[in-house]
Amino acid sequence: MTRPINFCSGPSQLPLSVVQRMADELMDFRGTGISVMEHSHRDPMIVALFAETAERLKALMGIPSGYHVLFLAGGATLQFAQVPMNLLPRGGRPCYVETGIWSEKAIAECRRYGEPVVIASGRSSNFTDVLPADQWVVPEDAGYVHVTTNETIQGVELFESYAHIQAPVVADMSSHILSRAMSVSEFGLIYAGAQKNLGTAGVTVVIVRDDLIGAALPITPGMLSYQTQAANESMINTPPVGAVYVLSLVLEWLEAQGGVAAIELVNAEKAARLYAAIDGSALYHNPVDPRVRSRMNIPFVLRDASLDTAFLAHCAEARLLNLKGHRSVGGMRASIYNAMSLGEVQTLIDVMADFETRRA
Ligand code: PMP
C-alpha cells in the first residue's frame, strides 16, 4: 500500500525514515532487548537520551547558553496557564498579541491568574492580518509579551524581529518551530507541542531563559513550576519517554537534511508554490495578507462552497488526507510541515488544478 500524503495540522505526518526507524527499534532499543517505552526513566540510558535530545535541539536552533530546555507534558495548552503562573510573580502586566484562535485561548487562560492586556489584535481583519511588531504599543510595565508566532488555524505567521521589545517575549511556536531560522536570544521563553514539527503528541518543549525561572504563584502545582522541573531535569515524575524518543529521531532526521537553514529553503519553496497556485486560480482563495502568510498552515476556501465535499472526495481518491479546514473556520487547510516534501506539495497542487479543470 502506498503511503497517503497527510496534510493534518497535528498530529501530523512524520518523516517516513523516522517511522521506519521507530518500527526497527521497537523490539530492541540500543541493544537492550526491550523497547524504549519499557525502560525506567531513571535508567542512565534514558537520562542520557533526554540530555542528548536537549543538546540536539540547542544545536539545531542555535540556543545560546543561559537557557534551559524542558520536556513537559500537558501540551501547548497547559503552557497557556503555566506561563502566567510562573511569570506573573515577577511583576508587570501580562501582554498579549491577538493573532487568532490559539492566542485567544492563551489570553482566556491568563485571565484566571491576572489581567491580560491585548497590545495588538488582528480581530478587525478577521485575523487575516496583524500590526507589524514595530507598531505594537508595549506598556512600560509589561511583565512579558506573549506572541503566537504561527496561528495554525488562521494561517498567520509573524516573520519579524522582537529584539526591540524590552519585556521578555514569550512565543507559542507550536506549529512552526524548526521550520526556519529564529533568533532565540530575542525570546525569554519559547514553547511548542511536539506533534507538528517535533514529533508526536505527549511532550511539549519549553525553552526558558534562566533568569525567568523563579518562584511561581503559590497555587502552582509543583509539576507546573519551571523551577522545580528545571531542578529535576524534567523528571519530577514519569516523563513521556516515548515522545522524547520520537523527538530525538526527528531532530536527527533534521540534522541529516542539513538543519534548519536547509529545511527553511524547502519550506519557503513549498509555500511559495502553493500560494501561487491558489492565487492563480479562479476557484481557490486565501484571504491572509501576504506579509503574514504562514509557510506551515495554508488555509483556503473554494469560492463555490457547494464543491467542498466533492473536492475533499477528489483529494481522498488521490490519497491526500486531512485537508478539511478547522471546524471553527471551515474551508480547507493544507498543513505542510517540515516532514512534507516539495514533491508532496506539488502533488497537492496538481490534484487541485485537476479538480478545477474538471469543474470548469
Ligand atoms: N498553540 C498552537 C499554535 C497550536 O497549533 C496548538 C495545537 N494545534 C496548540 C497551541 C495546542 O496544542 P496542544 O494540543 O499540544 O495543547
mmCIF file of C-alpha atoms and ligand atoms in Angstrom:
data_model
loop_
_atom_site.group_PDB
_atom_site.id
_atom_site.type_symbol
_atom_site.label_atom_id
_atom_site.label_comp_id
_atom_site.label_asym_id
_atom_site.label_seq_id
_atom_site.Cartn_x
_atom_site.Cartn_y
_atom_site.Cartn_z
ATOM 1 C CA MET A 1 0.000 0.000 0.000
ATOM 2 C CA THR A 2 1.440 3.413 -0.892
ATOM 3 C CA ARG A 3 1.598 5.850 1.963
ATOM 4 C CA PRO A 4 -1.020 8.613 1.770
ATOM 5 C CA ILE A 5 0.078 12.242 1.978
ATOM 6 C CA ASN A 6 -1.196 13.550 5.289
ATOM 7 C CA PHE A 7 -1.931 17.278 5.476
ATOM 8 C CA CYS A 8 -3.166 17.101 9.083
ATOM 9 C CA SER A 9 -2.399 20.115 11.282
ATOM 10 C CA GLY A 10 -1.303 17.860 14.127
ATOM 11 C CA PRO A 11 -0.629 15.130 14.926
ATOM 12 C CA SER A 12 0.938 15.376 11.532
ATOM 13 C CA GLN A 13 2.957 13.421 9.051
ATOM 14 C CA LEU A 14 6.330 12.223 10.349
ATOM 15 C CA PRO A 15 9.307 11.676 8.046
ATOM 16 C CA LEU A 16 8.968 8.158 6.630
ATOM 17 C CA SER A 17 12.503 7.266 7.714
ATOM 18 C CA VAL A 18 11.584 8.187 11.305
ATOM 19 C CA VAL A 19 8.542 5.917 11.254
ATOM 20 C CA GLN A 20 10.688 3.151 9.791
ATOM 21 C CA ARG A 21 13.307 3.622 12.477
ATOM 22 C CA MET A 22 10.638 3.525 15.196
ATOM 23 C CA ALA A 23 9.457 0.205 13.754
ATOM 24 C CA ASP A 24 13.000 -1.150 13.528
ATOM 25 C CA GLU A 25 13.901 -0.175 17.088
ATOM 26 C CA LEU A 26 10.618 -1.052 18.726
ATOM 27 C CA MET A 27 11.702 -4.543 19.750
ATOM 28 C CA ASP A 28 15.186 -3.561 20.786
ATOM 29 C CA PHE A 29 16.290 -0.099 21.879
ATOM 30 C CA ARG A 30 20.064 0.245 21.610
ATOM 31 C CA GLY A 31 20.793 -3.427 22.131
ATOM 32 C CA THR A 32 18.839 -3.755 25.380
ATOM 33 C CA GLY A 33 16.304 -6.232 24.013
ATOM 34 C CA ILE A 34 13.321 -4.124 25.085
ATOM 35 C CA SER A 35 11.618 -1.089 23.643
ATOM 36 C CA VAL A 36 12.449 2.462 24.715
ATOM 37 C CA MET A 37 8.996 2.763 26.318
ATOM 38 C CA GLU A 38 9.698 -0.147 28.661
ATOM 39 C CA HIS A 39 12.806 1.353 30.232
ATOM 40 C CA SER A 40 12.802 3.122 33.564
ATOM 41 C CA HIS A 41 13.136 6.845 33.083
ATOM 42 C CA ARG A 42 15.845 6.694 35.781
ATOM 43 C CA ASP A 43 17.906 4.316 33.647
ATOM 44 C CA PRO A 44 21.130 6.161 32.703
ATOM 45 C CA MET A 45 20.404 5.399 29.057
ATOM 46 C CA ILE A 46 17.088 7.280 29.198
ATOM 47 C CA VAL A 47 18.582 10.113 31.254
ATOM 48 C CA ALA A 48 21.238 10.324 28.525
ATOM 49 C CA LEU A 49 18.551 10.263 25.811
ATOM 50 C CA PHE A 50 16.921 13.338 27.384
ATOM 51 C CA ALA A 51 20.265 15.152 27.655
ATOM 52 C CA GLU A 52 21.252 14.267 24.060
ATOM 53 C CA THR A 53 17.881 15.412 22.760
ATOM 54 C CA ALA A 54 18.211 18.763 24.524
ATOM 55 C CA GLU A 55 21.704 19.157 23.073
ATOM 56 C CA ARG A 56 20.491 18.361 19.558
ATOM 57 C CA LEU A 57 17.731 20.937 19.885
ATOM 58 C CA LYS A 58 20.172 23.534 21.206
ATOM 59 C CA ALA A 59 22.476 22.961 18.250
ATOM 60 C CA LEU A 60 19.698 22.973 15.634
ATOM 61 C CA MET A 61 18.029 26.110 16.977
ATOM 62 C CA GLY A 62 21.222 27.871 17.996
ATOM 63 C CA ILE A 63 20.028 28.198 21.587
ATOM 64 C CA PRO A 64 22.644 30.282 23.407
ATOM 65 C CA SER A 65 23.858 29.465 26.911
ATOM 66 C CA GLY A 66 21.639 30.764 29.661
ATOM 67 C CA TYR A 67 18.544 28.831 28.595
ATOM 68 C CA HIS A 68 17.010 25.634 29.951
ATOM 69 C CA VAL A 69 15.308 23.110 27.671
ATOM 70 C CA LEU A 70 12.435 21.359 29.430
ATOM 71 C CA PHE A 71 10.414 18.380 28.207
ATOM 72 C CA LEU A 72 6.990 18.733 29.779
ATOM 73 C CA ALA A 73 3.572 17.136 29.441
ATOM 74 C CA GLY A 74 0.115 18.667 29.051
ATOM 75 C CA GLY A 75 0.511 20.010 25.533
ATOM 76 C CA ALA A 76 0.979 23.600 24.482
ATOM 77 C CA THR A 77 -2.425 24.266 26.042
ATOM 78 C CA LEU A 78 -1.027 23.756 29.525
ATOM 79 C CA GLN A 79 1.574 26.439 28.768
ATOM 80 C CA PHE A 80 -1.299 28.924 28.421
ATOM 81 C CA ALA A 81 -1.627 28.521 32.215
ATOM 82 C CA GLN A 82 1.937 27.642 33.105
ATOM 83 C CA VAL A 83 3.367 30.823 31.584
ATOM 84 C CA PRO A 84 1.335 33.246 33.749
ATOM 85 C CA MET A 85 1.655 31.007 36.804
ATOM 86 C CA ASN A 86 5.426 31.206 36.551
ATOM 87 C CA LEU A 87 5.964 34.695 35.167
ATOM 88 C CA LEU A 88 3.331 36.795 36.972
ATOM 89 C CA PRO A 89 5.164 36.744 40.329
ATOM 90 C CA ARG A 90 7.998 38.687 38.669
ATOM 91 C CA GLY A 91 5.628 41.650 38.417
ATOM 92 C CA GLY A 92 4.444 43.659 35.458
ATOM 93 C CA ARG A 93 1.398 43.259 33.288
ATOM 94 C CA PRO A 94 0.909 40.204 31.080
ATOM 95 C CA CYS A 95 0.655 41.488 27.498
ATOM 96 C CA TYR A 96 -0.673 39.518 24.549
ATOM 97 C CA VAL A 97 -0.758 39.882 20.799
ATOM 98 C CA GLU A 98 -4.034 38.501 19.486
ATOM 99 C CA THR A 99 -3.481 36.843 16.136
ATOM 100 C CA GLY A 100 -6.157 34.134 16.040
ATOM 101 C CA ILE A 101 -7.736 31.258 17.888
ATOM 102 C CA TRP A 102 -4.678 29.963 19.712
ATOM 103 C CA SER A 103 -3.710 33.358 21.086
ATOM 104 C CA GLU A 104 -7.351 33.897 22.125
ATOM 105 C CA LYS A 105 -7.114 30.699 24.144
ATOM 106 C CA ALA A 106 -3.848 31.803 25.751
ATOM 107 C CA ILE A 107 -5.414 35.140 26.710
ATOM 108 C CA ALA A 108 -8.527 33.472 28.152
ATOM 109 C CA GLU A 109 -6.382 31.173 30.289
ATOM 110 C CA CYS A 110 -4.245 34.056 31.555
ATOM 111 C CA ARG A 111 -7.447 35.723 32.822
ATOM 112 C CA ARG A 112 -7.655 33.076 35.546
ATOM 113 C CA TYR A 113 -4.459 34.389 37.105
ATOM 114 C CA GLY A 114 -4.108 38.007 36.043
ATOM 115 C CA GLU A 115 -5.367 40.738 33.784
ATOM 116 C CA PRO A 116 -4.013 40.279 30.279
ATOM 117 C CA VAL A 117 -3.538 43.375 28.151
ATOM 118 C CA VAL A 118 -4.082 42.917 24.419
ATOM 119 C CA ILE A 119 -1.474 45.173 22.810
ATOM 120 C CA ALA A 120 -2.245 44.350 19.168
ATOM 121 C CA SER A 121 -5.044 42.410 17.559
ATOM 122 C CA GLY A 122 -5.922 41.094 14.149
ATOM 123 C CA ARG A 123 -9.579 40.794 15.086
ATOM 124 C CA SER A 124 -10.804 43.686 12.902
ATOM 125 C CA SER A 125 -9.383 41.943 9.828
ATOM 126 C CA ASN A 126 -10.961 38.653 10.937
ATOM 127 C CA PHE A 127 -7.421 37.529 11.777
ATOM 128 C CA THR A 128 -6.067 37.796 8.270
ATOM 129 C CA ASP A 129 -3.505 40.402 9.338
ATOM 130 C CA VAL A 130 -1.952 41.971 12.431
ATOM 131 C CA LEU A 131 0.043 45.132 13.105
ATOM 132 C CA PRO A 132 3.783 44.833 12.467
ATOM 133 C CA ALA A 133 5.753 44.285 15.686
ATOM 134 C CA ASP A 134 7.432 47.682 15.500
ATOM 135 C CA GLN A 135 3.981 49.287 15.851
ATOM 136 C CA TRP A 136 2.863 47.369 18.936
ATOM 137 C CA VAL A 137 2.442 49.641 21.919
ATOM 138 C CA VAL A 138 4.095 47.724 24.732
ATOM 139 C CA PRO A 139 3.364 49.301 28.133
ATOM 140 C CA GLU A 140 6.398 50.244 30.167
ATOM 141 C CA ASP A 141 5.233 47.997 32.984
ATOM 142 C CA ALA A 142 4.818 44.942 30.748
ATOM 143 C CA GLY A 143 5.778 41.756 32.603
ATOM 144 C CA TYR A 144 6.008 39.788 29.376
ATOM 145 C CA VAL A 145 4.692 39.913 25.807
ATOM 146 C CA HIS A 146 3.081 36.707 24.559
ATOM 147 C CA VAL A 147 3.031 36.097 20.806
ATOM 148 C CA THR A 148 1.621 33.144 18.864
ATOM 149 C CA THR A 149 4.222 33.322 16.146
ATOM 150 C CA ASN A 150 2.288 30.955 13.885
ATOM 151 C CA GLU A 151 -1.501 30.720 14.109
ATOM 152 C CA THR A 152 -2.215 27.184 12.974
ATOM 153 C CA ILE A 153 -5.897 27.714 12.170
ATOM 154 C CA GLN A 154 -5.898 31.140 10.505
ATOM 155 C CA GLY A 155 -2.573 30.503 8.753
ATOM 156 C CA VAL A 156 -0.955 33.700 10.020
ATOM 157 C CA GLU A 157 2.795 33.720 10.663
ATOM 158 C CA LEU A 158 4.874 36.568 12.068
ATOM 159 C CA PHE A 159 8.285 36.931 10.449
ATOM 160 C CA GLU A 160 9.578 39.951 12.260
ATOM 161 C CA SER A 161 12.170 40.684 14.902
ATOM 162 C CA TYR A 162 11.217 41.258 18.535
ATOM 163 C CA ALA A 163 14.641 42.491 19.563
ATOM 164 C CA HIS A 164 13.299 45.993 20.295
ATOM 165 C CA ILE A 165 10.881 44.741 22.972
ATOM 166 C CA GLN A 166 12.262 45.248 26.475
ATOM 167 C CA ALA A 167 9.955 42.831 28.307
ATOM 168 C CA PRO A 168 10.588 39.094 27.888
ATOM 169 C CA VAL A 169 8.893 37.844 24.720
ATOM 170 C CA VAL A 170 7.068 34.537 25.188
ATOM 171 C CA ALA A 171 6.355 32.684 21.955
ATOM 172 C CA ASP A 172 3.978 29.850 21.197
ATOM 173 C CA MET A 173 5.902 28.298 18.288
ATOM 174 C CA SER A 174 3.916 25.048 18.305
ATOM 175 C CA SER A 175 3.235 24.994 14.597
ATOM 176 C CA HIS A 176 6.440 26.385 13.099
ATOM 177 C CA ILE A 177 9.328 25.654 15.448
ATOM 178 C CA LEU A 178 12.375 24.495 13.449
ATOM 179 C CA SER A 179 10.752 25.488 10.155
ATOM 180 C CA ARG A 180 13.137 28.424 9.700
ATOM 181 C CA ALA A 181 15.945 30.215 11.465
ATOM 182 C CA MET A 182 14.821 32.110 14.547
ATOM 183 C CA SER A 183 16.946 34.219 16.804
ATOM 184 C CA VAL A 184 16.335 32.509 20.150
ATOM 185 C CA SER A 185 18.014 35.303 22.087
ATOM 186 C CA GLU A 186 15.066 37.587 21.179
ATOM 187 C CA PHE A 187 12.812 35.394 23.323
ATOM 188 C CA GLY A 188 12.502 34.908 27.044
ATOM 189 C CA LEU A 189 10.520 31.727 26.627
ATOM 190 C CA ILE A 190 9.545 29.532 23.685
ATOM 191 C CA TYR A 191 7.111 26.640 23.865
ATOM 192 C CA ALA A 192 5.848 24.110 21.355
ATOM 193 C CA GLY A 193 3.752 20.966 21.447
ATOM 194 C CA ALA A 194 5.698 18.278 19.628
ATOM 195 C CA GLN A 195 3.015 16.821 17.368
ATOM 196 C CA LYS A 196 3.720 19.043 14.345
ATOM 197 C CA ASN A 197 7.377 19.768 13.585
ATOM 198 C CA LEU A 198 8.948 17.954 16.529
ATOM 199 C CA GLY A 199 7.436 14.506 16.611
ATOM 200 C CA THR A 200 4.448 13.102 18.384
ATOM 201 C CA ALA A 201 1.943 14.282 20.991
ATOM 202 C CA GLY A 202 2.851 13.800 24.638
ATOM 203 C CA VAL A 203 5.792 16.127 25.060
ATOM 204 C CA THR A 204 5.916 19.908 24.987
ATOM 205 C CA VAL A 205 9.256 21.586 24.560
ATOM 206 C CA VAL A 206 9.828 24.667 26.725
ATOM 207 C CA ILE A 207 12.953 26.758 26.187
ATOM 208 C CA VAL A 208 13.225 29.239 29.020
ATOM 209 C CA ARG A 209 15.833 31.846 29.837
ATOM 210 C CA ASP A 210 17.411 31.149 33.200
ATOM 211 C CA ASP A 211 16.506 34.496 34.743
ATOM 212 C CA LEU A 212 12.800 33.747 34.159
ATOM 213 C CA ILE A 213 12.968 30.565 36.194
ATOM 214 C CA GLY A 214 11.834 31.551 39.649
ATOM 215 C CA ALA A 215 9.127 31.221 42.259
ATOM 216 C CA ALA A 216 5.705 30.545 40.727
ATOM 217 C CA LEU A 217 2.314 31.701 42.047
ATOM 218 C CA PRO A 218 1.624 29.932 45.368
ATOM 219 C CA ILE A 219 -1.279 27.949 43.874
ATOM 220 C CA THR A 220 1.010 26.438 41.231
ATOM 221 C CA PRO A 221 1.265 22.644 41.445
ATOM 222 C CA GLY A 222 4.885 21.522 41.763
ATOM 223 C CA MET A 223 4.562 19.796 38.409
ATOM 224 C CA LEU A 224 3.859 23.167 36.794
ATOM 225 C CA SER A 225 6.774 25.048 38.307
ATOM 226 C CA TYR A 226 9.546 25.678 35.774
ATOM 227 C CA GLN A 227 11.930 25.968 38.710
ATOM 228 C CA THR A 228 11.070 22.516 40.049
ATOM 229 C CA GLN A 229 11.065 20.981 36.564
ATOM 230 C CA ALA A 230 14.446 22.542 35.737
ATOM 231 C CA ALA A 231 15.922 21.375 39.063
ATOM 232 C CA ASN A 232 14.739 17.835 38.301
ATOM 233 C CA GLU A 233 15.816 17.670 34.642
ATOM 234 C CA SER A 234 12.127 17.406 33.579
ATOM 235 C CA MET A 235 11.811 14.207 35.608
ATOM 236 C CA ILE A 236 9.786 15.145 38.673
ATOM 237 C CA ASN A 237 7.559 12.237 37.786
ATOM 238 C CA THR A 238 7.473 9.694 34.971
ATOM 239 C CA PRO A 239 8.026 11.767 31.837
ATOM 240 C CA PRO A 240 6.757 10.951 28.322
ATOM 241 C CA VAL A 241 9.831 8.923 27.353
ATOM 242 C CA GLY A 242 8.315 7.593 24.110
ATOM 243 C CA ALA A 243 7.535 11.093 22.871
ATOM 244 C CA VAL A 244 11.024 12.360 23.742
ATOM 245 C CA TYR A 245 12.467 9.386 21.860
ATOM 246 C CA VAL A 246 10.448 10.270 18.741
ATOM 247 C CA LEU A 247 11.576 13.884 19.141
ATOM 248 C CA SER A 248 15.190 12.702 19.192
ATOM 249 C CA LEU A 249 14.655 10.795 15.925
ATOM 250 C CA VAL A 250 13.004 13.806 14.270
ATOM 251 C CA LEU A 251 15.912 16.017 15.315
ATOM 252 C CA GLU A 252 18.412 13.507 13.925
ATOM 253 C CA TRP A 253 16.436 13.442 10.687
ATOM 254 C CA LEU A 254 16.506 17.233 10.500
ATOM 255 C CA GLU A 255 20.277 17.243 11.039
ATOM 256 C CA ALA A 256 20.588 14.835 8.099
ATOM 257 C CA GLN A 257 18.514 17.209 5.931
ATOM 258 C CA GLY A 258 21.114 19.902 6.559
ATOM 259 C CA GLY A 259 19.487 21.508 9.581
ATOM 260 C CA VAL A 260 17.159 24.460 9.881
ATOM 261 C CA ALA A 261 18.769 26.584 7.151
ATOM 262 C CA ALA A 262 18.298 23.802 4.599
ATOM 263 C CA ILE A 263 14.712 22.977 5.573
ATOM 264 C CA GLU A 264 13.860 26.687 5.524
ATOM 265 C CA LEU A 265 14.690 26.847 1.803
ATOM 266 C CA VAL A 266 12.439 23.870 1.099
ATOM 267 C CA ASN A 267 9.650 25.296 3.259
ATOM 268 C CA ALA A 268 9.820 28.666 1.509
ATOM 269 C CA GLU A 269 9.610 26.989 -1.897
ATOM 270 C CA LYS A 270 6.729 24.700 -0.865
ATOM 271 C CA ALA A 271 4.682 27.613 0.465
ATOM 272 C CA ALA A 272 5.502 29.906 -2.474
ATOM 273 C CA ARG A 273 4.335 27.269 -4.954
ATOM 274 C CA LEU A 274 1.110 26.517 -3.106
ATOM 275 C CA TYR A 275 0.202 30.192 -2.609
ATOM 276 C CA ALA A 276 0.990 30.896 -6.278
ATOM 277 C CA ALA A 277 -1.325 28.058 -7.290
ATOM 278 C CA ILE A 278 -4.107 29.375 -5.033
ATOM 279 C CA ASP A 279 -3.685 32.999 -6.137
ATOM 280 C CA GLY A 280 -3.531 32.000 -9.787
ATOM 281 C CA SER A 281 -6.746 30.019 -9.634
ATOM 282 C CA ALA A 282 -10.314 31.171 -10.132
ATOM 283 C CA LEU A 283 -11.639 28.575 -7.703
ATOM 284 C CA TYR A 284 -9.351 28.710 -4.649
ATOM 285 C CA HIS A 285 -8.807 31.673 -2.371
ATOM 286 C CA ASN A 286 -6.615 32.506 0.620
ATOM 287 C CA PRO A 287 -7.605 35.702 2.465
ATOM 288 C CA VAL A 288 -4.436 36.248 4.537
ATOM 289 C CA ASP A 289 -2.311 39.342 3.935
ATOM 290 C CA PRO A 290 0.791 38.174 2.004
ATOM 291 C CA ARG A 291 3.030 39.812 4.632
ATOM 292 C CA VAL A 292 1.875 37.338 7.280
ATOM 293 C CA ARG A 293 1.004 34.231 5.294
ATOM 294 C CA SER A 294 2.095 31.080 7.082
ATOM 295 C CA ARG A 295 4.529 28.756 5.410
ATOM 296 C CA MET A 296 3.295 25.848 7.505
ATOM 297 C CA ASN A 297 -0.513 26.084 7.543
ATOM 298 C CA ILE A 298 -2.200 27.225 4.372
ATOM 299 C CA PRO A 299 -5.956 27.653 4.674
ATOM 300 C CA PHE A 300 -8.004 28.199 1.550
ATOM 301 C CA VAL A 301 -11.644 28.231 0.565
ATOM 302 C CA LEU A 302 -13.384 27.168 -2.602
ATOM 303 C CA ARG A 303 -15.186 30.203 -3.985
ATOM 304 C CA ASP A 304 -18.098 27.873 -4.631
ATOM 305 C CA ALA A 305 -18.511 26.197 -1.248
ATOM 306 C CA SER A 306 -21.032 23.740 -2.671
ATOM 307 C CA LEU A 307 -17.998 21.986 -4.201
ATOM 308 C CA ASP A 308 -16.302 21.382 -0.818
ATOM 309 C CA THR A 309 -17.466 17.795 -0.423
ATOM 310 C CA ALA A 310 -16.573 16.880 -3.996
ATOM 311 C CA PHE A 311 -13.148 18.492 -3.577
ATOM 312 C CA LEU A 312 -12.384 16.510 -0.434
ATOM 313 C CA ALA A 313 -13.563 13.303 -2.125
ATOM 314 C CA HIS A 314 -11.334 14.064 -5.131
ATOM 315 C CA CYS A 315 -8.364 14.556 -2.793
ATOM 316 C CA ALA A 316 -9.158 11.406 -0.810
ATOM 317 C CA GLU A 317 -9.197 9.446 -4.059
ATOM 318 C CA ALA A 318 -5.689 10.729 -4.756
ATOM 319 C CA ARG A 319 -4.763 9.645 -1.185
ATOM 320 C CA LEU A 320 -4.401 13.209 0.096
ATOM 321 C CA LEU A 321 -5.719 13.223 3.642
ATOM 322 C CA ASN A 322 -6.977 15.722 6.219
ATOM 323 C CA LEU A 323 -7.442 18.761 4.006
ATOM 324 C CA LYS A 324 -10.679 19.829 5.667
ATOM 325 C CA GLY A 325 -10.263 23.161 7.460
ATOM 326 C CA HIS A 326 -10.637 23.572 11.205
ATOM 327 C CA ARG A 327 -14.249 23.266 12.359
ATOM 328 C CA SER A 328 -14.209 26.861 13.634
ATOM 329 C CA VAL A 329 -13.340 28.435 10.273
ATOM 330 C CA GLY A 330 -14.427 25.863 7.671
ATOM 331 C CA GLY A 331 -12.959 25.651 4.187
ATOM 332 C CA MET A 332 -9.728 23.766 3.589
ATOM 333 C CA ARG A 333 -6.286 23.808 5.112
ATOM 334 C CA ALA A 334 -3.044 22.214 3.986
ATOM 335 C CA SER A 335 -0.519 21.829 6.774
ATOM 336 C CA ILE A 336 2.863 21.406 5.136
ATOM 337 C CA TYR A 337 5.308 20.971 7.993
ATOM 338 C CA ASN A 338 8.979 20.010 7.720
ATOM 339 C CA ALA A 339 8.190 16.362 7.006
ATOM 340 C CA MET A 340 6.135 17.270 3.916
ATOM 341 C CA SER A 341 8.352 17.193 0.842
ATOM 342 C CA LEU A 342 8.272 19.613 -2.071
ATOM 343 C CA GLY A 343 7.131 16.738 -4.299
ATOM 344 C CA GLU A 344 4.198 16.017 -1.987
ATOM 345 C CA VAL A 345 3.132 19.675 -2.073
ATOM 346 C CA GLN A 346 3.403 19.590 -5.861
ATOM 347 C CA THR A 347 1.106 16.560 -5.886
ATOM 348 C CA LEU A 348 -1.477 18.579 -3.950
ATOM 349 C CA ILE A 349 -1.130 21.469 -6.406
ATOM 350 C CA ASP A 350 -1.601 19.103 -9.354
ATOM 351 C CA VAL A 351 -4.653 17.463 -7.778
ATOM 352 C CA MET A 352 -6.174 20.897 -7.022
ATOM 353 C CA ALA A 353 -5.575 22.020 -10.601
ATOM 354 C CA ASP A 354 -7.063 18.804 -11.950
ATOM 355 C CA PHE A 355 -10.188 19.326 -9.828
ATOM 356 C CA GLU A 356 -10.538 22.905 -11.015
ATOM 357 C CA THR A 357 -10.129 21.938 -14.681
ATOM 358 C CA ARG A 358 -12.758 19.243 -14.434
ATOM 359 C CA ARG A 359 -15.236 21.653 -12.826
ATOM 360 C CA ALA A 360 -14.595 24.474 -15.296
HETATM 361 N N1 PMP B 1 -0.871 26.545 20.109
HETATM 362 C C1 PMP B 1 -0.883 26.361 18.785
HETATM 363 C C2 PMP B 1 -0.323 27.428 17.896
HETATM 364 C C3 PMP B 1 -1.412 25.182 18.252
HETATM 365 O O1 PMP B 1 -1.434 24.992 16.943
HETATM 366 C C4 PMP B 1 -1.924 24.196 19.113
HETATM 367 C C5 PMP B 1 -2.484 22.873 18.623
HETATM 368 N N2 PMP B 1 -2.911 22.797 17.361
HETATM 369 C C6 PMP B 1 -1.907 24.449 20.490
HETATM 370 C C7 PMP B 1 -1.361 25.622 20.947
HETATM 371 C C8 PMP B 1 -2.447 23.457 21.459
HETATM 372 O O2 PMP B 1 -1.577 22.385 21.494
HETATM 373 P P1 PMP B 1 -1.834 21.079 22.363
HETATM 374 O O3 PMP B 1 -2.883 20.309 21.660
HETATM 375 O O4 PMP B 1 -0.488 20.432 22.362
HETATM 376 O O5 PMP B 1 -2.267 21.514 23.714
#
